[in-house]
PDB file of C-alpha atoms and ligand atoms in Angstrom:
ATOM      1  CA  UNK A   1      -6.659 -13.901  -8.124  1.00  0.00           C
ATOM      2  CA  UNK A   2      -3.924 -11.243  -8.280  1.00  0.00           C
ATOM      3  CA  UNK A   3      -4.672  -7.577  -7.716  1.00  0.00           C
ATOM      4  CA  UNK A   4      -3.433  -4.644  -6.647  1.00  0.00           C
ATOM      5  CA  UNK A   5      -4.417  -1.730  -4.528  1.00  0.00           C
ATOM      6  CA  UNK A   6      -3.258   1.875  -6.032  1.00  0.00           C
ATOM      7  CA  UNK A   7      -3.407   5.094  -4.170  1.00  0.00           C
ATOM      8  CA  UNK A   8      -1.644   8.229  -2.474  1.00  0.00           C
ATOM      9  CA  UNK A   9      -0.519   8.042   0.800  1.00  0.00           C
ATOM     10  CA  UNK A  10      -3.118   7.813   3.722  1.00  0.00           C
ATOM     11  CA  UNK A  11      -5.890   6.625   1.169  1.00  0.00           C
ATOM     12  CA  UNK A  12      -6.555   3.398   3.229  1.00  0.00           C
ATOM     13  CA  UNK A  13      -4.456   0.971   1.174  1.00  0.00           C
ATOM     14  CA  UNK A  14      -3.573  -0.782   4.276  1.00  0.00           C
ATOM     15  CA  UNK A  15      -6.365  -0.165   6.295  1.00  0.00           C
ATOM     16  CA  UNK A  16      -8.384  -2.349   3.893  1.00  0.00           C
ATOM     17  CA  UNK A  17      -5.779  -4.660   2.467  1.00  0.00           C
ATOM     18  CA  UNK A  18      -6.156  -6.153   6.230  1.00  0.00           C
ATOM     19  CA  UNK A  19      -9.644  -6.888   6.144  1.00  0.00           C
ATOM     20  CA  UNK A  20      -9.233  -8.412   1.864  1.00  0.00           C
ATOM     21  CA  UNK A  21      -6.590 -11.173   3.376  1.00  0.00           C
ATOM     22  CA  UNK A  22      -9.009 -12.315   6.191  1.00  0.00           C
ATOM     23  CA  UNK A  23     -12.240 -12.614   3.582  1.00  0.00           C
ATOM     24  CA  UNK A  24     -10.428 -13.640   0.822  1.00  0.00           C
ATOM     25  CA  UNK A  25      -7.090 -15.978   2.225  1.00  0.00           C
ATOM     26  CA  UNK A  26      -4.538 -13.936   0.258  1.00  0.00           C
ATOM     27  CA  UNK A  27      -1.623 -12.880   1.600  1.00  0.00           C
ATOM     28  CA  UNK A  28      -1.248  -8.844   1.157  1.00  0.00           C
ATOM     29  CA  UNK A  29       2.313  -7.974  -0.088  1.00  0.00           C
ATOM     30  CA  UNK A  30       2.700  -5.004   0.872  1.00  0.00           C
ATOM     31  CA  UNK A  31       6.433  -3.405  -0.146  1.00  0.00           C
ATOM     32  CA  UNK A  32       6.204  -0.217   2.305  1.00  0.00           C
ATOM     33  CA  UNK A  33       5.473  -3.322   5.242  1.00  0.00           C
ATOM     34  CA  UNK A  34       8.678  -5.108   3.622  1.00  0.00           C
ATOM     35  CA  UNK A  35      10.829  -2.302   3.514  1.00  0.00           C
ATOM     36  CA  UNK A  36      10.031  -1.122   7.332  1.00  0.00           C
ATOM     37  CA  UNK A  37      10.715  -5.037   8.106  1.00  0.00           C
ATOM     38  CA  UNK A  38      14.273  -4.440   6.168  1.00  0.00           C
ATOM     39  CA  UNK A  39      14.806  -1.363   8.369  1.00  0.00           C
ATOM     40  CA  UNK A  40      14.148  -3.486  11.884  1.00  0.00           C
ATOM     41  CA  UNK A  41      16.531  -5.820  10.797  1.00  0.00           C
ATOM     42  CA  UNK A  42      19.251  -3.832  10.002  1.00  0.00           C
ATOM     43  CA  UNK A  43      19.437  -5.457   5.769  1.00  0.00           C
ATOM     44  CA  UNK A  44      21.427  -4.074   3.396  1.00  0.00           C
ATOM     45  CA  UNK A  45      18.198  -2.640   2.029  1.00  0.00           C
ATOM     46  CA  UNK A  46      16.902  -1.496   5.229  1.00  0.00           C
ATOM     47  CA  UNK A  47      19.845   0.794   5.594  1.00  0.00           C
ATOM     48  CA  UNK A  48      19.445   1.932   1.677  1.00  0.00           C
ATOM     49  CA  UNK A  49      15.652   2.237   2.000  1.00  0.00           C
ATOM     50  CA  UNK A  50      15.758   4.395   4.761  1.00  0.00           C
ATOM     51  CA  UNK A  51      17.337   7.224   3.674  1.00  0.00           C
ATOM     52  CA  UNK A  52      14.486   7.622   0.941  1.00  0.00           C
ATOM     53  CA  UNK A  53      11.566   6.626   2.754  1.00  0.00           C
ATOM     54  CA  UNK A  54      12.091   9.035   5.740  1.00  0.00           C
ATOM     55  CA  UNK A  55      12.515  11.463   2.941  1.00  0.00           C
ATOM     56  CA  UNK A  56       8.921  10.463   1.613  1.00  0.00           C
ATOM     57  CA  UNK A  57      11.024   9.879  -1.925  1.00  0.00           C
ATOM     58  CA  UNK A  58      10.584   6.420  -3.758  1.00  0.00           C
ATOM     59  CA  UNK A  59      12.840   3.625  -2.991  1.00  0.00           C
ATOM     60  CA  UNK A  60      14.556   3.036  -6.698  1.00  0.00           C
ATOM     61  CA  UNK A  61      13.227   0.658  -8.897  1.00  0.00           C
ATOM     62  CA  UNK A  62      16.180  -1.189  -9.217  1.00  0.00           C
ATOM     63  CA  UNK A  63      15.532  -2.093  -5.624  1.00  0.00           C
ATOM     64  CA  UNK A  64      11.934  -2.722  -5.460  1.00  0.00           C
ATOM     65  CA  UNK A  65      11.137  -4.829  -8.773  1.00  0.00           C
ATOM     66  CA  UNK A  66      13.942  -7.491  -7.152  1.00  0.00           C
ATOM     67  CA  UNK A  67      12.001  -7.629  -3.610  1.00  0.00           C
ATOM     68  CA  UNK A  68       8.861  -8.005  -5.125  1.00  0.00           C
ATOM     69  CA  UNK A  69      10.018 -10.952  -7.719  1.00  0.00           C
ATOM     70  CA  UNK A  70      11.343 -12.631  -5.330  1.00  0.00           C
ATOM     71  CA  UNK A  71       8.157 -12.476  -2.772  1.00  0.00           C
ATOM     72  CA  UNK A  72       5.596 -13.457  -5.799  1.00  0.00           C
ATOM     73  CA  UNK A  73       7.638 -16.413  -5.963  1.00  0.00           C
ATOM     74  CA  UNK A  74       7.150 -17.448  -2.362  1.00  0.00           C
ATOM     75  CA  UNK A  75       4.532 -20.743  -1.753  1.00  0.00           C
ATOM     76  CA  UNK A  76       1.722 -18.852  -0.412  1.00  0.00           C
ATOM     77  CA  UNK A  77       1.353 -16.659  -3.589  1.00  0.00           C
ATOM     78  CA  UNK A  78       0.497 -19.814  -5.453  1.00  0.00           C
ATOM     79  CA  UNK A  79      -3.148 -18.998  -5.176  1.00  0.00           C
ATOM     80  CA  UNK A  80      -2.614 -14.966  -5.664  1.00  0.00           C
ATOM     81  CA  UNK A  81      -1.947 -12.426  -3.873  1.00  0.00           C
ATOM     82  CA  UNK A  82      -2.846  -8.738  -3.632  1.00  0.00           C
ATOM     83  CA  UNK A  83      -0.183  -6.093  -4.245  1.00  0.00           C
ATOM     84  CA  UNK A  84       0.232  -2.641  -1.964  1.00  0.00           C
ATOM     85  CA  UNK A  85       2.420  -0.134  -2.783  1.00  0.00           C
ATOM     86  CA  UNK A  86       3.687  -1.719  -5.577  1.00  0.00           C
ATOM     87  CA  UNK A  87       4.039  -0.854  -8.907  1.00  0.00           C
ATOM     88  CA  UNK A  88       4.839   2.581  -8.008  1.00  0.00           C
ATOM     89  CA  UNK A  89       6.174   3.779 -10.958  1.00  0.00           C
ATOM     90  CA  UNK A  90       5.861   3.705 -14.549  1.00  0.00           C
ATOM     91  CA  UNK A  91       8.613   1.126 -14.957  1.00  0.00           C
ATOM     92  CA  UNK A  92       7.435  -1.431 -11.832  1.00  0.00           C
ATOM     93  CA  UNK A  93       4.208  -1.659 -14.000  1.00  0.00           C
ATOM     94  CA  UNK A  94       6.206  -2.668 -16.843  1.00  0.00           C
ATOM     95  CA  UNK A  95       8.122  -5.035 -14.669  1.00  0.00           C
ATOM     96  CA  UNK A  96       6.082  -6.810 -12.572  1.00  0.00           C
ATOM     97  CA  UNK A  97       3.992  -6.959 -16.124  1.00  0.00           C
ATOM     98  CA  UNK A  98       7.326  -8.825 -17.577  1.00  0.00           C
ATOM     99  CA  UNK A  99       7.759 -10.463 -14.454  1.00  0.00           C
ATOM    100  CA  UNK A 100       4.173 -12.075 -14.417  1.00  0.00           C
ATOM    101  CA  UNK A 101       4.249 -13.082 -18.028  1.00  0.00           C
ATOM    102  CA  UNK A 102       7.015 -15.544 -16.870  1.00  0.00           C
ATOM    103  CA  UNK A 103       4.988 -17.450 -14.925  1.00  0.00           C
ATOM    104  CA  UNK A 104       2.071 -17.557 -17.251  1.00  0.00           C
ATOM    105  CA  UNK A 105       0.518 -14.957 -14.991  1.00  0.00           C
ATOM    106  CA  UNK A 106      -1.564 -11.810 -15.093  1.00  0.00           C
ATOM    107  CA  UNK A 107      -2.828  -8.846 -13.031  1.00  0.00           C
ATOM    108  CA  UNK A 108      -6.680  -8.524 -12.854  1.00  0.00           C
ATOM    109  CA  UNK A 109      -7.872  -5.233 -11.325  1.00  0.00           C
ATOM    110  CA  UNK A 110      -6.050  -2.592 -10.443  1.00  0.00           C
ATOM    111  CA  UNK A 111      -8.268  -0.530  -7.700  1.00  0.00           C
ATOM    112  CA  UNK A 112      -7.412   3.196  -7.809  1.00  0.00           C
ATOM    113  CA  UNK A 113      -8.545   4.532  -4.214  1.00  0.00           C
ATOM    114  CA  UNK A 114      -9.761   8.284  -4.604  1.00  0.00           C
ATOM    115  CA  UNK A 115      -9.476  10.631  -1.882  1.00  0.00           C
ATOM    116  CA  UNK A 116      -9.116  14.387  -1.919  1.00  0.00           C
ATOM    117  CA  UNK A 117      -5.791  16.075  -0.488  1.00  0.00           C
ATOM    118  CA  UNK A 118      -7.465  17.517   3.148  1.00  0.00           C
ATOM    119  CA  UNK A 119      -8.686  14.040   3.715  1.00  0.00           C
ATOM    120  CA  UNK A 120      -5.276  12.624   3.470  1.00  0.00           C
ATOM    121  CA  UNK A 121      -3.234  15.254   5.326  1.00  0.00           C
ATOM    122  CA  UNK A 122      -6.191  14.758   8.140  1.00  0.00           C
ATOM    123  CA  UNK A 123      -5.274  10.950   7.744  1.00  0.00           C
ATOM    124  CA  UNK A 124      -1.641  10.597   8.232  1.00  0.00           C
ATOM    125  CA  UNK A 125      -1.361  13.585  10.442  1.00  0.00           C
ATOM    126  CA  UNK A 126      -3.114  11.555  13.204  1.00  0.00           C
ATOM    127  CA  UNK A 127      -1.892   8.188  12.032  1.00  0.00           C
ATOM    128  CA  UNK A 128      -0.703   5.380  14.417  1.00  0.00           C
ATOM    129  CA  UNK A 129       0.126   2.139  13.046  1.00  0.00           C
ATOM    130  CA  UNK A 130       1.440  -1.071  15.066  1.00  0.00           C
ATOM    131  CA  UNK A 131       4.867  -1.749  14.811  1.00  0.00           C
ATOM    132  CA  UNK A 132       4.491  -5.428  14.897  1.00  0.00           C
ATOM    133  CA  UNK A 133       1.577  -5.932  12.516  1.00  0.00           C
ATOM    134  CA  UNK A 134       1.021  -3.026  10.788  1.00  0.00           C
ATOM    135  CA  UNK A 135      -2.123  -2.602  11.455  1.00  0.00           C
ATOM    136  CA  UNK A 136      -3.639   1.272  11.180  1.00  0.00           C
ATOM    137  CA  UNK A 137      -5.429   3.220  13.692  1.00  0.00           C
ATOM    138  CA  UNK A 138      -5.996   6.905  13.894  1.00  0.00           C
ATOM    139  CA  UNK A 139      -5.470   9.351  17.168  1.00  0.00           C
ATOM    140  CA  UNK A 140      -9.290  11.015  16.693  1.00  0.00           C
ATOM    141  CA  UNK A 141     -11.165   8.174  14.656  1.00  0.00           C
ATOM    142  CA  UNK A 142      -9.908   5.115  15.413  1.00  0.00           C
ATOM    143  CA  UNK A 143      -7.845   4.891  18.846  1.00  0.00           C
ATOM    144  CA  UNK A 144      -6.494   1.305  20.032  1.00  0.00           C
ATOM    145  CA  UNK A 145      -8.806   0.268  22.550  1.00  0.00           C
ATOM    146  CA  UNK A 146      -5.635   0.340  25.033  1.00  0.00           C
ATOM    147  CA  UNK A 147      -3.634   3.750  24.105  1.00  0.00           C
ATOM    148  CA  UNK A 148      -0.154   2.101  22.693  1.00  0.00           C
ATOM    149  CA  UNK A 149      -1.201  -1.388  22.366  1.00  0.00           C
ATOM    150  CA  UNK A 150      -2.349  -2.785  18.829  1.00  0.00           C
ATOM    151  CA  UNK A 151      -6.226  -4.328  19.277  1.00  0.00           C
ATOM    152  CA  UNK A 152      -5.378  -7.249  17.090  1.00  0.00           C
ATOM    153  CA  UNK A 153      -1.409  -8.841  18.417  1.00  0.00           C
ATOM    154  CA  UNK A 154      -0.788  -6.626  21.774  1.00  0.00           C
ATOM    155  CA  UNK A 155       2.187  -5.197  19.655  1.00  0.00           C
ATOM    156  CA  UNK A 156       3.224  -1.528  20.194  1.00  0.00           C
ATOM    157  CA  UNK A 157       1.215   0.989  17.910  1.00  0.00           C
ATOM    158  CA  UNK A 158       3.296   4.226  17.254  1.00  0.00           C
ATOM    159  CA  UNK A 159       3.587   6.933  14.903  1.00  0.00           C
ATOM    160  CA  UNK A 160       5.363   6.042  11.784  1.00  0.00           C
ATOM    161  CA  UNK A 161       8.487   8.917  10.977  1.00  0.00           C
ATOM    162  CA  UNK A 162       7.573   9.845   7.473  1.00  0.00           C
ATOM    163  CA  UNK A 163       4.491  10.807   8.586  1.00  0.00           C
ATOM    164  CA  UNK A 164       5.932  14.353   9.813  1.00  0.00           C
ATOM    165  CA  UNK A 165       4.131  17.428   8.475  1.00  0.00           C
ATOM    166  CA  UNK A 166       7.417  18.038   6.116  1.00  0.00           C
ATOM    167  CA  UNK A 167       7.291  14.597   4.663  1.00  0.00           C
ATOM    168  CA  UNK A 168       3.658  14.196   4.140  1.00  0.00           C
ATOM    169  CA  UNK A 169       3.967  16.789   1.726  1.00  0.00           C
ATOM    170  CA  UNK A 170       6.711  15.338  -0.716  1.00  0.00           C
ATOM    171  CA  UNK A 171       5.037  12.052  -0.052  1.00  0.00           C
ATOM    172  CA  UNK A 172       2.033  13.768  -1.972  1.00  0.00           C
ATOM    173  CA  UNK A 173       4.134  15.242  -4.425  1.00  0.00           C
ATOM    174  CA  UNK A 174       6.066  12.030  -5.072  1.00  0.00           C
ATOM    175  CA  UNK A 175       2.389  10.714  -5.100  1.00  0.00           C
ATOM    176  CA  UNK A 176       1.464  13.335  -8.528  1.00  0.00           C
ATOM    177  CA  UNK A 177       5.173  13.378 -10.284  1.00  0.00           C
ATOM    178  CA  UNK A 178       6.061   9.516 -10.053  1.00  0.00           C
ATOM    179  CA  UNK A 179       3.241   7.483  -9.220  1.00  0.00           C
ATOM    180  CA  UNK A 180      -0.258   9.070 -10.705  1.00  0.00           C
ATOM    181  CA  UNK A 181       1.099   7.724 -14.425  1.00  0.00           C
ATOM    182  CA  UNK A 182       0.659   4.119 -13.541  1.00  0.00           C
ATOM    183  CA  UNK A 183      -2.890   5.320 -13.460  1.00  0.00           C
ATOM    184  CA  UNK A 184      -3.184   6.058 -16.843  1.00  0.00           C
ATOM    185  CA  UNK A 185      -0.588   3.090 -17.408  1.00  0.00           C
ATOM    186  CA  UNK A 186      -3.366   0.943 -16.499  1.00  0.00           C
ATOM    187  CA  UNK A 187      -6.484   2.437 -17.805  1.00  0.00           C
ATOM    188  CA  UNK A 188      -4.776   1.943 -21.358  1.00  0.00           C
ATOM    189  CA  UNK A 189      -5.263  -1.643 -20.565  1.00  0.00           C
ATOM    190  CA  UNK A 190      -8.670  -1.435 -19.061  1.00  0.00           C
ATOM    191  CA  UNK A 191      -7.239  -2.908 -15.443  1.00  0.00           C
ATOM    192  CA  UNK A 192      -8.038   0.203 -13.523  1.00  0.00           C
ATOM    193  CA  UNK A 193     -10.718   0.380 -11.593  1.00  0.00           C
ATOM    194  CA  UNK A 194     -11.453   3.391  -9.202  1.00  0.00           C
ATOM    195  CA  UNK A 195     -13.064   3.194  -6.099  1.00  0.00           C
ATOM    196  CA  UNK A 196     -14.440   6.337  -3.770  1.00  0.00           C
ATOM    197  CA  UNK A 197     -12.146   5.681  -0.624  1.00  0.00           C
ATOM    198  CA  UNK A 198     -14.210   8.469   1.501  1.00  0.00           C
ATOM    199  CA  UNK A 199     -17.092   6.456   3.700  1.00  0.00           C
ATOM    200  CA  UNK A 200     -17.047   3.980   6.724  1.00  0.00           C
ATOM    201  CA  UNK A 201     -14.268   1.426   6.639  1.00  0.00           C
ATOM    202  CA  UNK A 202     -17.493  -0.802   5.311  1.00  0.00           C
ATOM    203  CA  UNK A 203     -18.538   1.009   2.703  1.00  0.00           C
ATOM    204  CA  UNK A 204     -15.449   1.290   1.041  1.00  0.00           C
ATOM    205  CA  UNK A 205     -14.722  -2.753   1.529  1.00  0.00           C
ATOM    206  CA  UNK A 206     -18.132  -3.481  -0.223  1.00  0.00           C
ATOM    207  CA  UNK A 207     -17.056  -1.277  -3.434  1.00  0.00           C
ATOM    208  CA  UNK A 208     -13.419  -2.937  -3.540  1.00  0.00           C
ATOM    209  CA  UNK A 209     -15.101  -6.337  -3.393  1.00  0.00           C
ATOM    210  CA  UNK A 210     -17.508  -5.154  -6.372  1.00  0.00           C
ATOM    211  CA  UNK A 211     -14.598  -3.529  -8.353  1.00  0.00           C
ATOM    212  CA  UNK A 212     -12.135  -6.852  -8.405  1.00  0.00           C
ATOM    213  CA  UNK A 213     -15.518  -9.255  -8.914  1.00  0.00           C
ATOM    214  CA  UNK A 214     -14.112  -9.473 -12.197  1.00  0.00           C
ATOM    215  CA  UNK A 215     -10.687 -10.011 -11.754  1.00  0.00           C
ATOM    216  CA  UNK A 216     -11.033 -13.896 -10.496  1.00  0.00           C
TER     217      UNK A 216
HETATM  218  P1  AP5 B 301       3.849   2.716   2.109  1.00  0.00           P
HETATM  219  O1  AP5 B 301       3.967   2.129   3.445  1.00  0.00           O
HETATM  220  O2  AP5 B 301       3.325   1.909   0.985  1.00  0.00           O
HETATM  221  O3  AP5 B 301       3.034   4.074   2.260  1.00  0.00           O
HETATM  222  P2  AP5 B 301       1.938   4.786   1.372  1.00  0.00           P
HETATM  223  O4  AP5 B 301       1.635   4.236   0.033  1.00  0.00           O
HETATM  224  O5  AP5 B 301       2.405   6.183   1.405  1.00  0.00           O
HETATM  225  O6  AP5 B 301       0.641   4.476   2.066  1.00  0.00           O
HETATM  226  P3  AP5 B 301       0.350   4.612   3.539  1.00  0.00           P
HETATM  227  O7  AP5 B 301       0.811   3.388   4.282  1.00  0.00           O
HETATM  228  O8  AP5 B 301       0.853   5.924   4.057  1.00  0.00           O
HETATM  229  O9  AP5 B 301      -1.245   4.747   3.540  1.00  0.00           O
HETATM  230  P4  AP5 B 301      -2.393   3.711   3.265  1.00  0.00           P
HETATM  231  O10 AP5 B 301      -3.008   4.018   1.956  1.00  0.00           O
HETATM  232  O11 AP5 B 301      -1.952   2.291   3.523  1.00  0.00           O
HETATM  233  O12 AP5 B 301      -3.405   4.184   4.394  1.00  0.00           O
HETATM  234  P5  AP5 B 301      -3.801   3.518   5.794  1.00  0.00           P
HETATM  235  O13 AP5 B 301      -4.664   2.324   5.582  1.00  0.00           O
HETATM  236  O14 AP5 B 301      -2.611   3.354   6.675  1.00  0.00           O
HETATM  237  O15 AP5 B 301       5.267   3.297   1.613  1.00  0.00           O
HETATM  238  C1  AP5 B 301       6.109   4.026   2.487  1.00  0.00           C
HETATM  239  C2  AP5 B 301       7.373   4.413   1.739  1.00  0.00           C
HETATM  240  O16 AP5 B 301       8.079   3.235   1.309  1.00  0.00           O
HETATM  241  C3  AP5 B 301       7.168   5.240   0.453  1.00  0.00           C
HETATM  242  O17 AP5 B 301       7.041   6.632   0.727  1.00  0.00           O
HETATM  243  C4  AP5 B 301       8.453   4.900  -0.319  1.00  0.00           C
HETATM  244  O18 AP5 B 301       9.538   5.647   0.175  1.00  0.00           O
HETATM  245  C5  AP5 B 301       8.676   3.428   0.018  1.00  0.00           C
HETATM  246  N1  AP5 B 301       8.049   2.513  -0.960  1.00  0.00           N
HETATM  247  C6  AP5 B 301       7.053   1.618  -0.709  1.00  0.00           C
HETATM  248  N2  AP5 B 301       6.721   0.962  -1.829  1.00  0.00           N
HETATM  249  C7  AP5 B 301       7.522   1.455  -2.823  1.00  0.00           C
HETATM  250  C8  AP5 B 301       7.631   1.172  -4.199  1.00  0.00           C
HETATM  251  N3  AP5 B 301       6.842   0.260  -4.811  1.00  0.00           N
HETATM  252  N4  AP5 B 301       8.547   1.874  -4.899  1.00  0.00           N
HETATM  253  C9  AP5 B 301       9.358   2.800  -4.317  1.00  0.00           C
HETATM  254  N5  AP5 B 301       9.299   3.100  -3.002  1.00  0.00           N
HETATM  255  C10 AP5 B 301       8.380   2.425  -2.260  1.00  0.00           C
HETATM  256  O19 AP5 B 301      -4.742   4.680   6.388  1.00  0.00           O
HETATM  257  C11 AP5 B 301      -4.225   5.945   6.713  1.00  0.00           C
HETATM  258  C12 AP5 B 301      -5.001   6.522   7.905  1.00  0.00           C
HETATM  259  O20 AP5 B 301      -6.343   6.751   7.519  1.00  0.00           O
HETATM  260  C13 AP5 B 301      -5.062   5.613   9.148  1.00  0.00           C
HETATM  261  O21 AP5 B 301      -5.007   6.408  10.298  1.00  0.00           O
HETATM  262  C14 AP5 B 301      -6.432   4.931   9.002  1.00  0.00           C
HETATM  263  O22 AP5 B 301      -6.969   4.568  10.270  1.00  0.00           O
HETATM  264  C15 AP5 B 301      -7.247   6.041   8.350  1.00  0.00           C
HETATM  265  N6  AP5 B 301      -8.324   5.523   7.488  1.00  0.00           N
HETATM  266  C16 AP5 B 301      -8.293   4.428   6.693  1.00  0.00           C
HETATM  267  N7  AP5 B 301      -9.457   4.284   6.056  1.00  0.00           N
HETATM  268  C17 AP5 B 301     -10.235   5.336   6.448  1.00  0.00           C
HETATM  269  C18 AP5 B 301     -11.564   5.758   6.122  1.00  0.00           C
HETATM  270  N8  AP5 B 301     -12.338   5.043   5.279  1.00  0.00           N
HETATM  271  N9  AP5 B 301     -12.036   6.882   6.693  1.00  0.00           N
HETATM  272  C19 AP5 B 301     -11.278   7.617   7.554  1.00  0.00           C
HETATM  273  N10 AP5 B 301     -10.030   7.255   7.915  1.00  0.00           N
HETATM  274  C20 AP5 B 301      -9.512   6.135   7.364  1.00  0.00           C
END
């Protein structure tokens, strides 16, 4: 099963791609995780990443489509694997399309998470996410049990840097100019599948789980 979850920033991408590897023993590849892993260690890419990503601008292509081909290629994505954040553009579509093909492999659904722009500002404006394992929580609706200490590894939860007022907003207008036409990309094909991303973490599982049923 390969997949991929599609959305703006804050939509709950992560939040749910968490709970899809535990039910479905899939690893999530998730390239915004990859790139802040870069960053801690100081890579080559870390250093180039940065300067975009704390900019809420998209890491070039050229850049991504390599650390994704290399990562599908990895032993644990022999079964599948479920794709977040990535393709982000026009052009990773095409890619990781091309890139797929080569291994006699194909994308099933593409789930399109829908939620309006308040929802999302509310979102990452009271975002905290653990450092270690990247999993999300939320400063009103959904604290750590233990302020500053991640529920599920013990790791430190803080609050990531491009989600500053300032860069929230180009993140969502990176969102509309660059990444919205891989919607349409895919609905050509008759991958995409969108999902209402508003209701209890549940809720929302239960539809993603009914919108990829046919993507085994
Ligand atoms: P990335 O890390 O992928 O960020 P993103 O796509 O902007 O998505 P987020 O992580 O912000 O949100 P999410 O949808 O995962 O939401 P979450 O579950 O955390 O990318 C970061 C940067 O890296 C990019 O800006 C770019 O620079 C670069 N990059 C990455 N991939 C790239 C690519 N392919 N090409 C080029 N550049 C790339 O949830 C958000 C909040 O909402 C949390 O507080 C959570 O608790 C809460 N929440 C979740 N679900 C619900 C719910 N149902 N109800 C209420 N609250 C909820």
């Amino acid at each position: 099963m390969i997949f991929a979850l599609f959305g703006p920033p804050g939509s709950g991408k992560g939040t749910q791609a968490k709970v899809l590897v535990e039910k479905l023993g899939i690893p999530q590849l998730s390239t915004g995780d990859m790139l802040r892993e870069a960053i801690k260690q100081g890579t080559p890419l870390g250093t180039q990443a940065k300067e975009f990503m704390n900019k809420g601008q998209l890491v070039p292509d050229s850049l991504m489509v390599g650390l994704i081909e290399s990562r599908i290629k990895a032993p644990d994505c022999a079964k599948g694997f479920m794709l977040d954040g990535f393709p982000r553009t026009v052009a990773q579509a095409e890619a990781l399309d091309q890139m797929l093909k080569v291994q006699g492999l194909s994308l099933g659904a593409v789930v399109s998470f829908v939620v309006d722009r308040q929802e999302l500002i509310g979102r990452l404006s009271g975002r905290l996410v653990c450092s270690q394992c990247g999993t999300s929580y939320h400063e009103q609706t959904k604290p750590p049990h233990k302020a500053g200490i991640c529920d599920v590894c013990g790791g430190p939860v803080i609050k990531r840097e491009d989600d500053k007022p300032a860069v929230v907003a180009t993140r969502l207008e990176t969102f509309l100019a660059s990444t919205k036409p891989v919607e349409d990309f895919y609905r050509a094909q008759g991958r995409l599948k969108e999902v209402n991303a508003v209701g209890s973490e549940k809720e929302i599982f239960q539809r993603i789980v009914t919108a990829i049923g046919g993507a085994r």
